Every structure is written in C-alpha cells, then in structure tokens.
C-alpha cells in the first residue's frame, strides 16, 4: 500500500501499469511524429531542388523567340522535368497516405494494449474476444465505455474527431482512395484534404501536411486524457 502511495505521489497516477502505458504511448508518438516529419521534410527538399533545376536550366531560360524555340523549351520540360514533377507528387501522396495508415495502426495497437491491461486487472464477465466487429478501434472503445464503464463526458470530444477521420483511413486502405458520394461534404470540410475528379470517381488527395499534424495532435490529446480517465476509474474500483 505504501509503495502504491509513493508511486501516486511521484507520477500522479495510482495504477502503475497504466503509467507505463502512458509512457510507451508518448514515446511511440514522438517516434512516429519524428519519422513522418523527417520524411515530409525530405520530400519538400526534393521539390525545392526540382524548382531550382528548372529555374537554372539554360534551355528553359534562354532568351529566344519563335515557334521552334518554344517547342524546344516544351520538349525540354516534358522529357527532363515533368517526370520528376509527377514522381514527387506521387511520392507525397504515398508518404502522407501511408502516414495516416501508420497513425491509425498505432492508435489501434495502443488501445488494444490498454484494454488488455484492464482485462488482466479486473474480472469482467465480458471479454474483448466476446465483442464482435472488424472496427477494432470502435471495439476497444465499447470495451472501455460499456464494460470498464469509464466516464465519457470529458473524453468523447477527443475520440469523436479520430473516429470521424477513420473514414479517410478506410478509403485509403480498402477503396483506392475513392470517396462515397454521400461523404463529399464531410471530406471537403477537412483541413488538408481535397477531392480530385478521376472519371466518375472523386479521389482523396492529402494536399497539405496539416492534416497529418492535426491527426497526430488529436491522437496524443486523446490518449493523455484517456489515461487520466482510466486511472480515475481504476481508483474508484480499487
């Protein structure tokens, strides 16, 4: 009992396992943010390098007039710079969409770990395996709110935007980034995303890194507040 009291005084949490969960989550998100941010920086450097190469190209910038001269410039750009431009644009989308998948994988994994710790600590009749469905994040949320019965009034506002944006993750992962017609308005309201028309379909483009930054910040806020809420419930039950 005295050891638990010392732990509570030092860390502000009186459940040691949930403290370790919090520290793991903080470190994982730090690493994730660093990796994604460094990759974004590298790609932006590639864009800047391409811009400088175009600005310094003698053929593109020589003062010449006439149809042949303009044709020569167009050919130069098309063969030397257009492929790089397209490649970098695709690299940006691959990177940012991959980052979204990675962030949601991290969210899912840490929610599972937290729920597993709760299940080991308390003998609830309903187990994680008893809950059905392929939406694992929602499954763990149900376990936390309906089985462990955490107070949701202060945590729901952090969970809701993550749940809503999971639609973007699902369409990237399972539907080639094609958006359903009834979700156009929702997606258009998200900062950092635009929809491109390709044939009869509208395709997600992550046109600003701010969407990734916001998703990471939302996730960190969610877990910080979730840990405090879980710790409070633990104190009540113990």
JSON list of C-alpha atoms in Angstrom, two decimals:
[
{"chain": "A", "resi": 1, "resn": "UNK", "atom": "CA", "xyz": [0.00, 0.00, 0.00]},
{"chain": "A", "resi": 2, "resn": "UNK", "atom": "CA", "xyz": [2.85, 2.41, 0.89]},
{"chain": "A", "resi": 3, "resn": "UNK", "atom": "CA", "xyz": [4.64, 1.59, -2.38]},
{"chain": "A", "resi": 4, "resn": "UNK", "atom": "CA", "xyz": [1.46, 2.42, -4.33]},
{"chain": "A", "resi": 5, "resn": "UNK", "atom": "CA", "xyz": [1.13, 5.71, -2.44]},
{"chain": "A", "resi": 6, "resn": "UNK", "atom": "CA", "xyz": [4.72, 6.67, -3.32]},
{"chain": "A", "resi": 7, "resn": "UNK", "atom": "CA", "xyz": [4.02, 5.87, -6.97]},
{"chain": "A", "resi": 8, "resn": "UNK", "atom": "CA", "xyz": [0.90, 8.01, -6.88]},
{"chain": "A", "resi": 9, "resn": "UNK", "atom": "CA", "xyz": [2.76, 10.96, -5.37]},
{"chain": "A", "resi": 10, "resn": "UNK", "atom": "CA", "xyz": [5.57, 10.79, -7.90]},
{"chain": "A", "resi": 11, "resn": "UNK", "atom": "CA", "xyz": [3.63, 10.31, -11.12]},
{"chain": "A", "resi": 12, "resn": "UNK", "atom": "CA", "xyz": [0.07, 11.44, -10.43]},
{"chain": "A", "resi": 13, "resn": "UNK", "atom": "CA", "xyz": [-1.24, 8.01, -11.43]},
{"chain": "A", "resi": 14, "resn": "UNK", "atom": "CA", "xyz": [-2.04, 5.32, -8.90]},
{"chain": "A", "resi": 15, "resn": "UNK", "atom": "CA", "xyz": [-2.06, 2.41, -11.34]},
{"chain": "A", "resi": 16, "resn": "UNK", "atom": "CA", "xyz": [1.48, 1.55, -12.30]},
{"chain": "A", "resi": 17, "resn": "UNK", "atom": "CA", "xyz": [0.52, -0.42, -15.42]},
{"chain": "A", "resi": 18, "resn": "UNK", "atom": "CA", "xyz": [-1.40, 2.49, -16.89]},
{"chain": "A", "resi": 19, "resn": "UNK", "atom": "CA", "xyz": [1.52, 4.79, -16.15]},
{"chain": "A", "resi": 20, "resn": "UNK", "atom": "CA", "xyz": [3.77, 2.54, -18.24]},
{"chain": "A", "resi": 21, "resn": "UNK", "atom": "CA", "xyz": [1.14, 2.53, -21.00]},
{"chain": "A", "resi": 22, "resn": "UNK", "atom": "CA", "xyz": [1.20, 6.31, -20.99]},
{"chain": "A", "resi": 23, "resn": "UNK", "atom": "CA", "xyz": [4.98, 6.47, -21.24]},
{"chain": "A", "resi": 24, "resn": "UNK", "atom": "CA", "xyz": [5.04, 3.92, -24.08]},
{"chain": "A", "resi": 25, "resn": "UNK", "atom": "CA", "xyz": [2.39, 5.90, -25.96]},
{"chain": "A", "resi": 26, "resn": "UNK", "atom": "CA", "xyz": [4.28, 9.15, -25.55]},
{"chain": "A", "resi": 27, "resn": "UNK", "atom": "CA", "xyz": [7.48, 7.60, -26.86]},
{"chain": "A", "resi": 28, "resn": "UNK", "atom": "CA", "xyz": [5.73, 5.90, -29.77]},
{"chain": "A", "resi": 29, "resn": "UNK", "atom": "CA", "xyz": [4.04, 9.09, -30.90]},
{"chain": "A", "resi": 30, "resn": "UNK", "atom": "CA", "xyz": [7.30, 11.02, -30.55]},
{"chain": "A", "resi": 31, "resn": "UNK", "atom": "CA", "xyz": [9.00, 8.49, -32.80]},
{"chain": "A", "resi": 32, "resn": "UNK", "atom": "CA", "xyz": [6.07, 8.45, -35.24]},
{"chain": "A", "resi": 33, "resn": "UNK", "atom": "CA", "xyz": [5.94, 12.23, -35.46]},
{"chain": "A", "resi": 34, "resn": "UNK", "atom": "CA", "xyz": [9.70, 12.44, -35.98]},
{"chain": "A", "resi": 35, "resn": "UNK", "atom": "CA", "xyz": [9.74, 9.79, -38.70]},
{"chain": "A", "resi": 36, "resn": "UNK", "atom": "CA", "xyz": [6.79, 11.25, -40.60]},
{"chain": "A", "resi": 37, "resn": "UNK", "atom": "CA", "xyz": [8.06, 14.81, -40.20]},
{"chain": "A", "resi": 38, "resn": "UNK", "atom": "CA", "xyz": [11.56, 13.98, -41.44]},
{"chain": "A", "resi": 39, "resn": "UNK", "atom": "CA", "xyz": [10.14, 12.18, -44.47]},
{"chain": "A", "resi": 40, "resn": "UNK", "atom": "CA", "xyz": [7.95, 15.18, -45.26]},
{"chain": "A", "resi": 41, "resn": "UNK", "atom": "CA", "xyz": [10.97, 17.48, -44.96]},
{"chain": "A", "resi": 42, "resn": "UNK", "atom": "CA", "xyz": [12.98, 15.30, -47.35]},
{"chain": "A", "resi": 43, "resn": "UNK", "atom": "CA", "xyz": [10.20, 15.36, -49.96]},
{"chain": "A", "resi": 44, "resn": "UNK", "atom": "CA", "xyz": [9.89, 19.15, -49.69]},
{"chain": "A", "resi": 45, "resn": "UNK", "atom": "CA", "xyz": [13.64, 19.37, -50.30]},
{"chain": "A", "resi": 46, "resn": "UNK", "atom": "CA", "xyz": [13.17, 17.31, -53.47]},
{"chain": "A", "resi": 47, "resn": "UNK", "atom": "CA", "xyz": [10.51, 19.78, -54.61]},
{"chain": "A", "resi": 48, "resn": "UNK", "atom": "CA", "xyz": [12.82, 22.71, -53.93]},
{"chain": "A", "resi": 49, "resn": "UNK", "atom": "CA", "xyz": [15.66, 21.02, -55.78]},
{"chain": "A", "resi": 50, "resn": "UNK", "atom": "CA", "xyz": [13.42, 20.47, -58.81]},
{"chain": "A", "resi": 51, "resn": "UNK", "atom": "CA", "xyz": [12.32, 24.10, -58.75]},
{"chain": "A", "resi": 52, "resn": "UNK", "atom": "CA", "xyz": [15.92, 25.29, -58.70]},
{"chain": "A", "resi": 53, "resn": "UNK", "atom": "CA", "xyz": [16.88, 22.96, -61.56]},
{"chain": "A", "resi": 54, "resn": "UNK", "atom": "CA", "xyz": [14.03, 24.37, -63.67]},
{"chain": "A", "resi": 55, "resn": "UNK", "atom": "CA", "xyz": [14.98, 27.95, -62.81]},
{"chain": "A", "resi": 56, "resn": "UNK", "atom": "CA", "xyz": [18.62, 27.32, -63.73]},
{"chain": "A", "resi": 57, "resn": "UNK", "atom": "CA", "xyz": [18.04, 25.31, -66.92]},
{"chain": "A", "resi": 58, "resn": "UNK", "atom": "CA", "xyz": [19.70, 27.09, -69.84]},
{"chain": "A", "resi": 59, "resn": "UNK", "atom": "CA", "xyz": [17.25, 25.81, -72.46]},
{"chain": "A", "resi": 60, "resn": "UNK", "atom": "CA", "xyz": [14.19, 26.86, -70.48]},
{"chain": "A", "resi": 61, "resn": "UNK", "atom": "CA", "xyz": [15.55, 30.28, -69.62]},
{"chain": "A", "resi": 62, "resn": "UNK", "atom": "CA", "xyz": [17.41, 31.36, -72.75]},
{"chain": "A", "resi": 63, "resn": "UNK", "atom": "CA", "xyz": [16.00, 34.40, -74.45]},
{"chain": "A", "resi": 64, "resn": "UNK", "atom": "CA", "xyz": [14.79, 33.11, -77.78]},
{"chain": "A", "resi": 65, "resn": "UNK", "atom": "CA", "xyz": [11.68, 33.66, -79.77]},
{"chain": "A", "resi": 66, "resn": "UNK", "atom": "CA", "xyz": [9.78, 31.78, -82.39]},
{"chain": "A", "resi": 67, "resn": "UNK", "atom": "CA", "xyz": [7.78, 28.63, -82.63]},
{"chain": "A", "resi": 68, "resn": "UNK", "atom": "CA", "xyz": [10.82, 26.34, -82.74]},
{"chain": "A", "resi": 69, "resn": "UNK", "atom": "CA", "xyz": [12.30, 27.90, -79.60]},
{"chain": "A", "resi": 70, "resn": "UNK", "atom": "CA", "xyz": [9.06, 27.43, -77.67]},
{"chain": "A", "resi": 71, "resn": "UNK", "atom": "CA", "xyz": [8.80, 23.85, -78.93]},
{"chain": "A", "resi": 72, "resn": "UNK", "atom": "CA", "xyz": [12.36, 23.20, -77.75]},
{"chain": "A", "resi": 73, "resn": "UNK", "atom": "CA", "xyz": [11.53, 24.53, -74.27]},
{"chain": "A", "resi": 74, "resn": "UNK", "atom": "CA", "xyz": [8.37, 22.42, -74.10]},
{"chain": "A", "resi": 75, "resn": "UNK", "atom": "CA", "xyz": [10.28, 19.30, -75.12]},
{"chain": "A", "resi": 76, "resn": "UNK", "atom": "CA", "xyz": [12.99, 20.02, -72.57]},
{"chain": "A", "resi": 77, "resn": "UNK", "atom": "CA", "xyz": [10.46, 20.41, -69.76]},
{"chain": "A", "resi": 78, "resn": "UNK", "atom": "CA", "xyz": [8.42, 17.38, -70.82]},
{"chain": "A", "resi": 79, "resn": "UNK", "atom": "CA", "xyz": [11.36, 14.97, -71.03]},
{"chain": "A", "resi": 80, "resn": "UNK", "atom": "CA", "xyz": [13.54, 16.18, -68.15]},
{"chain": "A", "resi": 81, "resn": "UNK", "atom": "CA", "xyz": [11.31, 17.78, -65.54]},
{"chain": "A", "resi": 82, "resn": "UNK", "atom": "CA", "xyz": [7.72, 16.64, -65.97]},
{"chain": "A", "resi": 83, "resn": "UNK", "atom": "CA", "xyz": [8.51, 13.01, -64.96]},
{"chain": "A", "resi": 84, "resn": "UNK", "atom": "CA", "xyz": [10.27, 14.26, -61.82]},
{"chain": "A", "resi": 85, "resn": "UNK", "atom": "CA", "xyz": [7.34, 16.53, -61.03]},
{"chain": "A", "resi": 86, "resn": "UNK", "atom": "CA", "xyz": [4.86, 13.66, -61.37]},
{"chain": "A", "resi": 87, "resn": "UNK", "atom": "CA", "xyz": [7.11, 11.35, -59.37]},
{"chain": "A", "resi": 88, "resn": "UNK", "atom": "CA", "xyz": [7.42, 13.79, -56.48]},
{"chain": "A", "resi": 89, "resn": "UNK", "atom": "CA", "xyz": [3.66, 14.40, -56.44]},
{"chain": "A", "resi": 90, "resn": "UNK", "atom": "CA", "xyz": [3.06, 10.66, -56.22]},
{"chain": "A", "resi": 91, "resn": "UNK", "atom": "CA", "xyz": [5.73, 10.32, -53.55]},
{"chain": "A", "resi": 92, "resn": "UNK", "atom": "CA", "xyz": [3.97, 12.96, -51.45]},
{"chain": "A", "resi": 93, "resn": "UNK", "atom": "CA", "xyz": [0.65, 11.12, -51.67]},
{"chain": "A", "resi": 94, "resn": "UNK", "atom": "CA", "xyz": [2.22, 7.73, -50.94]},
{"chain": "A", "resi": 95, "resn": "UNK", "atom": "CA", "xyz": [4.02, 9.18, -47.92]},
{"chain": "A", "resi": 96, "resn": "UNK", "atom": "CA", "xyz": [1.05, 11.07, -46.47]},
{"chain": "A", "resi": 97, "resn": "UNK", "atom": "CA", "xyz": [-1.47, 8.30, -47.03]},
{"chain": "A", "resi": 98, "resn": "UNK", "atom": "CA", "xyz": [0.98, 5.80, -45.57]},
{"chain": "A", "resi": 99, "resn": "UNK", "atom": "CA", "xyz": [1.37, 8.10, -42.56]},
{"chain": "A", "resi": 100, "resn": "UNK", "atom": "CA", "xyz": [-2.39, 8.05, -41.98]},
{"chain": "A", "resi": 101, "resn": "UNK", "atom": "CA", "xyz": [-2.42, 4.25, -42.07]},
{"chain": "A", "resi": 102, "resn": "UNK", "atom": "CA", "xyz": [0.53, 4.13, -39.67]},
{"chain": "A", "resi": 103, "resn": "UNK", "atom": "CA", "xyz": [-1.05, 6.55, -37.19]},
{"chain": "A", "resi": 104, "resn": "UNK", "atom": "CA", "xyz": [-4.28, 4.57, -37.06]},
{"chain": "A", "resi": 105, "resn": "UNK", "atom": "CA", "xyz": [-2.34, 1.36, -36.63]},
{"chain": "A", "resi": 106, "resn": "UNK", "atom": "CA", "xyz": [-0.62, 2.96, -33.65]},
{"chain": "A", "resi": 107, "resn": "UNK", "atom": "CA", "xyz": [-3.94, 4.11, -32.20]},
{"chain": "A", "resi": 108, "resn": "UNK", "atom": "CA", "xyz": [-5.45, 0.65, -32.60]},
{"chain": "A", "resi": 109, "resn": "UNK", "atom": "CA", "xyz": [-2.43, -1.12, -31.12]},
{"chain": "A", "resi": 110, "resn": "UNK", "atom": "CA", "xyz": [-2.25, 1.07, -28.04]},
{"chain": "A", "resi": 111, "resn": "UNK", "atom": "CA", "xyz": [-5.99, 0.87, -27.39]},
{"chain": "A", "resi": 112, "resn": "UNK", "atom": "CA", "xyz": [-5.68, -2.90, -27.54]},
{"chain": "A", "resi": 113, "resn": "UNK", "atom": "CA", "xyz": [-2.79, -2.82, -25.07]},
{"chain": "A", "resi": 114, "resn": "UNK", "atom": "CA", "xyz": [-4.73, -0.63, -22.64]},
{"chain": "A", "resi": 115, "resn": "UNK", "atom": "CA", "xyz": [-7.82, -2.84, -22.83]},
{"chain": "A", "resi": 116, "resn": "UNK", "atom": "CA", "xyz": [-5.68, -5.92, -22.32]},
{"chain": "A", "resi": 117, "resn": "UNK", "atom": "CA", "xyz": [-4.19, -4.40, -19.15]},
{"chain": "A", "resi": 118, "resn": "UNK", "atom": "CA", "xyz": [-7.69, -3.64, -17.85]},
{"chain": "A", "resi": 119, "resn": "UNK", "atom": "CA", "xyz": [-8.88, -7.16, -18.67]},
{"chain": "A", "resi": 120, "resn": "UNK", "atom": "CA", "xyz": [-5.94, -8.66, -16.75]},
{"chain": "A", "resi": 121, "resn": "UNK", "atom": "CA", "xyz": [-6.61, -6.45, -13.74]},
{"chain": "A", "resi": 122, "resn": "UNK", "atom": "CA", "xyz": [-10.38, -6.92, -13.46]},
{"chain": "A", "resi": 123, "resn": "UNK", "atom": "CA", "xyz": [-12.57, -10.00, -13.82]},
{"chain": "A", "resi": 124, "resn": "UNK", "atom": "CA", "xyz": [-15.31, -8.72, -16.10]},
{"chain": "A", "resi": 125, "resn": "UNK", "atom": "CA", "xyz": [-17.79, -11.24, -17.47]},
{"chain": "A", "resi": 126, "resn": "UNK", "atom": "CA", "xyz": [-17.47, -9.74, -20.95]},
{"chain": "A", "resi": 127, "resn": "UNK", "atom": "CA", "xyz": [-14.06, -10.21, -22.55]},
{"chain": "A", "resi": 128, "resn": "UNK", "atom": "CA", "xyz": [-12.51, -8.47, -25.54]},
{"chain": "A", "resi": 129, "resn": "UNK", "atom": "CA", "xyz": [-12.99, -11.60, -27.63]},
{"chain": "A", "resi": 130, "resn": "UNK", "atom": "CA", "xyz": [-16.71, -11.50, -26.89]},
{"chain": "A", "resi": 131, "resn": "UNK", "atom": "CA", "xyz": [-17.07, -8.23, -28.78]},
{"chain": "A", "resi": 132, "resn": "UNK", "atom": "CA", "xyz": [-17.77, -8.61, -32.48]},
{"chain": "A", "resi": 133, "resn": "UNK", "atom": "CA", "xyz": [-16.94, -6.44, -35.47]},
{"chain": "A", "resi": 134, "resn": "UNK", "atom": "CA", "xyz": [-13.99, -5.58, -37.69]},
{"chain": "A", "resi": 135, "resn": "UNK", "atom": "CA", "xyz": [-13.73, -1.99, -36.50]},
{"chain": "A", "resi": 136, "resn": "UNK", "atom": "CA", "xyz": [-11.20, -2.66, -33.78]},
{"chain": "A", "resi": 137, "resn": "UNK", "atom": "CA", "xyz": [-10.88, 0.93, -32.58]},
{"chain": "A", "resi": 138, "resn": "UNK", "atom": "CA", "xyz": [-14.64, 1.03, -32.01]},
{"chain": "A", "resi": 139, "resn": "UNK", "atom": "CA", "xyz": [-14.47, -2.42, -30.39]},
{"chain": "A", "resi": 140, "resn": "UNK", "atom": "CA", "xyz": [-11.93, -1.18, -27.84]},
{"chain": "A", "resi": 141, "resn": "UNK", "atom": "CA", "xyz": [-13.99, 1.97, -27.27]},
{"chain": "A", "resi": 142, "resn": "UNK", "atom": "CA", "xyz": [-17.02, -0.18, -26.50]},
{"chain": "A", "resi": 143, "resn": "UNK", "atom": "CA", "xyz": [-14.95, -2.21, -24.04]},
{"chain": "A", "resi": 144, "resn": "UNK", "atom": "CA", "xyz": [-13.76, 0.95, -22.29]},
{"chain": "A", "resi": 145, "resn": "UNK", "atom": "CA", "xyz": [-17.18, 2.61, -22.16]},
{"chain": "A", "resi": 146, "resn": "UNK", "atom": "CA", "xyz": [-19.58, -0.32, -21.77]},
{"chain": "A", "resi": 147, "resn": "UNK", "atom": "CA", "xyz": [-17.51, -2.93, -19.91]},
{"chain": "A", "resi": 148, "resn": "UNK", "atom": "CA", "xyz": [-14.97, -0.90, -17.93]},
{"chain": "A", "resi": 149, "resn": "UNK", "atom": "CA", "xyz": [-17.53, 1.95, -17.87]},
{"chain": "A", "resi": 150, "resn": "UNK", "atom": "CA", "xyz": [-15.25, 4.98, -17.99]},
{"chain": "A", "resi": 151, "resn": "UNK", "atom": "CA", "xyz": [-16.85, 8.41, -17.77]},
{"chain": "A", "resi": 152, "resn": "UNK", "atom": "CA", "xyz": [-17.10, 9.70, -21.34]},
{"chain": "A", "resi": 153, "resn": "UNK", "atom": "CA", "xyz": [-18.18, 13.31, -20.81]},
{"chain": "A", "resi": 154, "resn": "UNK", "atom": "CA", "xyz": [-14.58, 14.59, -20.83]},
{"chain": "A", "resi": 155, "resn": "UNK", "atom": "CA", "xyz": [-13.12, 12.13, -23.32]},
{"chain": "A", "resi": 156, "resn": "UNK", "atom": "CA", "xyz": [-15.73, 11.86, -26.09]},
{"chain": "A", "resi": 157, "resn": "UNK", "atom": "CA", "xyz": [-14.67, 15.17, -27.66]},
{"chain": "A", "resi": 158, "resn": "UNK", "atom": "CA", "xyz": [-11.17, 13.73, -28.19]},
{"chain": "A", "resi": 159, "resn": "UNK", "atom": "CA", "xyz": [-12.39, 10.42, -29.54]},
{"chain": "A", "resi": 160, "resn": "UNK", "atom": "CA", "xyz": [-15.01, 11.72, -31.99]},
{"chain": "A", "resi": 161, "resn": "UNK", "atom": "CA", "xyz": [-12.69, 13.50, -34.50]},
{"chain": "A", "resi": 162, "resn": "UNK", "atom": "CA", "xyz": [-10.40, 10.47, -34.58]},
{"chain": "A", "resi": 163, "resn": "UNK", "atom": "CA", "xyz": [-13.37, 8.19, -35.23]},
{"chain": "A", "resi": 164, "resn": "UNK", "atom": "CA", "xyz": [-14.69, 10.50, -37.96]},
{"chain": "A", "resi": 165, "resn": "UNK", "atom": "CA", "xyz": [-11.35, 10.74, -39.76]},
{"chain": "A", "resi": 166, "resn": "UNK", "atom": "CA", "xyz": [-11.01, 6.98, -39.72]},
{"chain": "A", "resi": 167, "resn": "UNK", "atom": "CA", "xyz": [-13.29, 7.09, -42.76]},
{"chain": "A", "resi": 168, "resn": "UNK", "atom": "CA", "xyz": [-10.35, 8.60, -44.67]},
{"chain": "A", "resi": 169, "resn": "UNK", "atom": "CA", "xyz": [-8.07, 5.83, -43.44]},
{"chain": "A", "resi": 170, "resn": "UNK", "atom": "CA", "xyz": [-10.55, 3.15, -44.52]},
{"chain": "A", "resi": 171, "resn": "UNK", "atom": "CA", "xyz": [-10.96, 4.55, -48.03]},
{"chain": "A", "resi": 172, "resn": "UNK", "atom": "CA", "xyz": [-7.19, 4.77, -48.48]},
{"chain": "A", "resi": 173, "resn": "UNK", "atom": "CA", "xyz": [-6.70, 1.22, -47.22]},
{"chain": "A", "resi": 174, "resn": "UNK", "atom": "CA", "xyz": [-9.64, -0.54, -48.85]},
{"chain": "A", "resi": 175, "resn": "UNK", "atom": "CA", "xyz": [-11.11, 1.55, -51.67]},
{"chain": "A", "resi": 176, "resn": "UNK", "atom": "CA", "xyz": [-8.19, 3.03, -53.62]},
{"chain": "A", "resi": 177, "resn": "UNK", "atom": "CA", "xyz": [-8.90, 6.44, -52.00]},
{"chain": "A", "resi": 178, "resn": "UNK", "atom": "CA", "xyz": [-12.32, 6.67, -53.70]},
{"chain": "A", "resi": 179, "resn": "UNK", "atom": "CA", "xyz": [-14.89, 8.60, -51.65]},
{"chain": "A", "resi": 180, "resn": "UNK", "atom": "CA", "xyz": [-18.58, 7.72, -51.39]},
{"chain": "A", "resi": 181, "resn": "UNK", "atom": "CA", "xyz": [-20.89, 10.34, -52.85]},
{"chain": "A", "resi": 182, "resn": "UNK", "atom": "CA", "xyz": [-22.73, 10.86, -49.57]},
{"chain": "A", "resi": 183, "resn": "UNK", "atom": "CA", "xyz": [-19.47, 11.81, -47.83]},
{"chain": "A", "resi": 184, "resn": "UNK", "atom": "CA", "xyz": [-18.27, 14.52, -50.24]},
{"chain": "A", "resi": 185, "resn": "UNK", "atom": "CA", "xyz": [-19.39, 17.35, -47.96]},
{"chain": "A", "resi": 186, "resn": "UNK", "atom": "CA", "xyz": [-17.73, 15.86, -44.89]},
{"chain": "A", "resi": 187, "resn": "UNK", "atom": "CA", "xyz": [-14.39, 15.27, -46.65]},
{"chain": "A", "resi": 188, "resn": "UNK", "atom": "CA", "xyz": [-14.36, 18.75, -48.22]},
{"chain": "A", "resi": 189, "resn": "UNK", "atom": "CA", "xyz": [-14.59, 20.27, -44.75]},
{"chain": "A", "resi": 190, "resn": "UNK", "atom": "CA", "xyz": [-11.41, 18.55, -43.53]},
{"chain": "A", "resi": 191, "resn": "UNK", "atom": "CA", "xyz": [-8.36, 20.79, -43.44]},
{"chain": "A", "resi": 192, "resn": "UNK", "atom": "CA", "xyz": [-5.54, 19.49, -45.63]},
{"chain": "A", "resi": 193, "resn": "UNK", "atom": "CA", "xyz": [-7.66, 17.31, -47.92]},
{"chain": "A", "resi": 194, "resn": "UNK", "atom": "CA", "xyz": [-9.16, 17.92, -51.34]},
{"chain": "A", "resi": 195, "resn": "UNK", "atom": "CA", "xyz": [-11.01, 15.70, -53.79]},
{"chain": "A", "resi": 196, "resn": "UNK", "atom": "CA", "xyz": [-9.82, 15.16, -57.35]},
{"chain": "A", "resi": 197, "resn": "UNK", "atom": "CA", "xyz": [-12.16, 14.05, -60.11]},
{"chain": "A", "resi": 198, "resn": "UNK", "atom": "CA", "xyz": [-10.95, 10.94, -61.91]},
{"chain": "A", "resi": 199, "resn": "UNK", "atom": "CA", "xyz": [-13.52, 9.61, -64.35]},
{"chain": "A", "resi": 200, "resn": "UNK", "atom": "CA", "xyz": [-16.70, 9.05, -62.38]},
{"chain": "A", "resi": 201, "resn": "UNK", "atom": "CA", "xyz": [-14.89, 8.97, -59.05]},
{"chain": "A", "resi": 202, "resn": "UNK", "atom": "CA", "xyz": [-13.67, 11.51, -56.53]},
{"chain": "A", "resi": 203, "resn": "UNK", "atom": "CA", "xyz": [-10.26, 10.62, -55.12]},
{"chain": "A", "resi": 204, "resn": "UNK", "atom": "CA", "xyz": [-8.67, 11.74, -51.85]},
{"chain": "A", "resi": 205, "resn": "UNK", "atom": "CA", "xyz": [-5.61, 13.95, -52.12]},
{"chain": "A", "resi": 206, "resn": "UNK", "atom": "CA", "xyz": [-3.75, 14.93, -48.94]},
{"chain": "A", "resi": 207, "resn": "UNK", "atom": "CA", "xyz": [-2.80, 18.33, -50.30]},
{"chain": "A", "resi": 208, "resn": "UNK", "atom": "CA", "xyz": [-1.46, 19.79, -47.05]},
{"chain": "A", "resi": 209, "resn": "UNK", "atom": "CA", "xyz": [0.66, 18.21, -44.32]},
{"chain": "A", "resi": 210, "resn": "UNK", "atom": "CA", "xyz": [-1.54, 19.95, -41.74]},
{"chain": "A", "resi": 211, "resn": "UNK", "atom": "CA", "xyz": [-3.98, 17.01, -41.91]},
{"chain": "A", "resi": 212, "resn": "UNK", "atom": "CA", "xyz": [-1.23, 14.68, -40.64]},
{"chain": "A", "resi": 213, "resn": "UNK", "atom": "CA", "xyz": [-0.10, 17.13, -37.97]},
{"chain": "A", "resi": 214, "resn": "UNK", "atom": "CA", "xyz": [-3.64, 17.58, -36.70]},
{"chain": "A", "resi": 215, "resn": "UNK", "atom": "CA", "xyz": [-4.27, 13.83, -36.62]},
{"chain": "A", "resi": 216, "resn": "UNK", "atom": "CA", "xyz": [-1.16, 13.26, -34.52]},
{"chain": "A", "resi": 217, "resn": "UNK", "atom": "CA", "xyz": [-2.08, 16.06, -32.10]},
{"chain": "A", "resi": 218, "resn": "UNK", "atom": "CA", "xyz": [-5.64, 14.75, -31.79]},
{"chain": "A", "resi": 219, "resn": "UNK", "atom": "CA", "xyz": [-4.35, 11.27, -31.06]},
{"chain": "A", "resi": 220, "resn": "UNK", "atom": "CA", "xyz": [-1.92, 12.49, -28.41]},
{"chain": "A", "resi": 221, "resn": "UNK", "atom": "CA", "xyz": [-4.62, 14.55, -26.69]},
{"chain": "A", "resi": 222, "resn": "UNK", "atom": "CA", "xyz": [-6.98, 11.60, -26.81]},
{"chain": "A", "resi": 223, "resn": "UNK", "atom": "CA", "xyz": [-4.56, 9.20, -25.13]},
{"chain": "A", "resi": 224, "resn": "UNK", "atom": "CA", "xyz": [-3.41, 11.70, -22.50]},
{"chain": "A", "resi": 225, "resn": "UNK", "atom": "CA", "xyz": [-7.00, 12.31, -21.42]},
{"chain": "A", "resi": 226, "resn": "UNK", "atom": "CA", "xyz": [-7.98, 8.66, -21.79]},
{"chain": "A", "resi": 227, "resn": "UNK", "atom": "CA", "xyz": [-5.19, 7.58, -19.43]},
{"chain": "A", "resi": 228, "resn": "UNK", "atom": "CA", "xyz": [-6.35, 10.06, -16.79]},
{"chain": "A", "resi": 229, "resn": "UNK", "atom": "CA", "xyz": [-9.95, 8.88, -17.17]},
{"chain": "A", "resi": 230, "resn": "UNK", "atom": "CA", "xyz": [-8.93, 5.23, -16.87]},
{"chain": "A", "resi": 231, "resn": "UNK", "atom": "CA", "xyz": [-6.81, 5.97, -13.82]},
{"chain": "A", "resi": 232, "resn": "UNK", "atom": "CA", "xyz": [-9.78, 7.67, -12.17]},
{"chain": "A", "resi": 233, "resn": "UNK", "atom": "CA", "xyz": [-12.00, 4.66, -12.85]},
{"chain": "A", "resi": 234, "resn": "UNK", "atom": "CA", "xyz": [-9.30, 2.34, -11.51]},
{"chain": "A", "resi": 235, "resn": "UNK", "atom": "CA", "xyz": [-9.20, 4.34, -8.25]},
{"chain": "A", "resi": 236, "resn": "UNK", "atom": "CA", "xyz": [-12.96, 4.05, -7.90]},
{"chain": "A", "resi": 237, "resn": "UNK", "atom": "CA", "xyz": [-12.94, 0.27, -8.40]},
{"chain": "A", "resi": 238, "resn": "UNK", "atom": "CA", "xyz": [-9.92, -0.40, -6.21]}
]
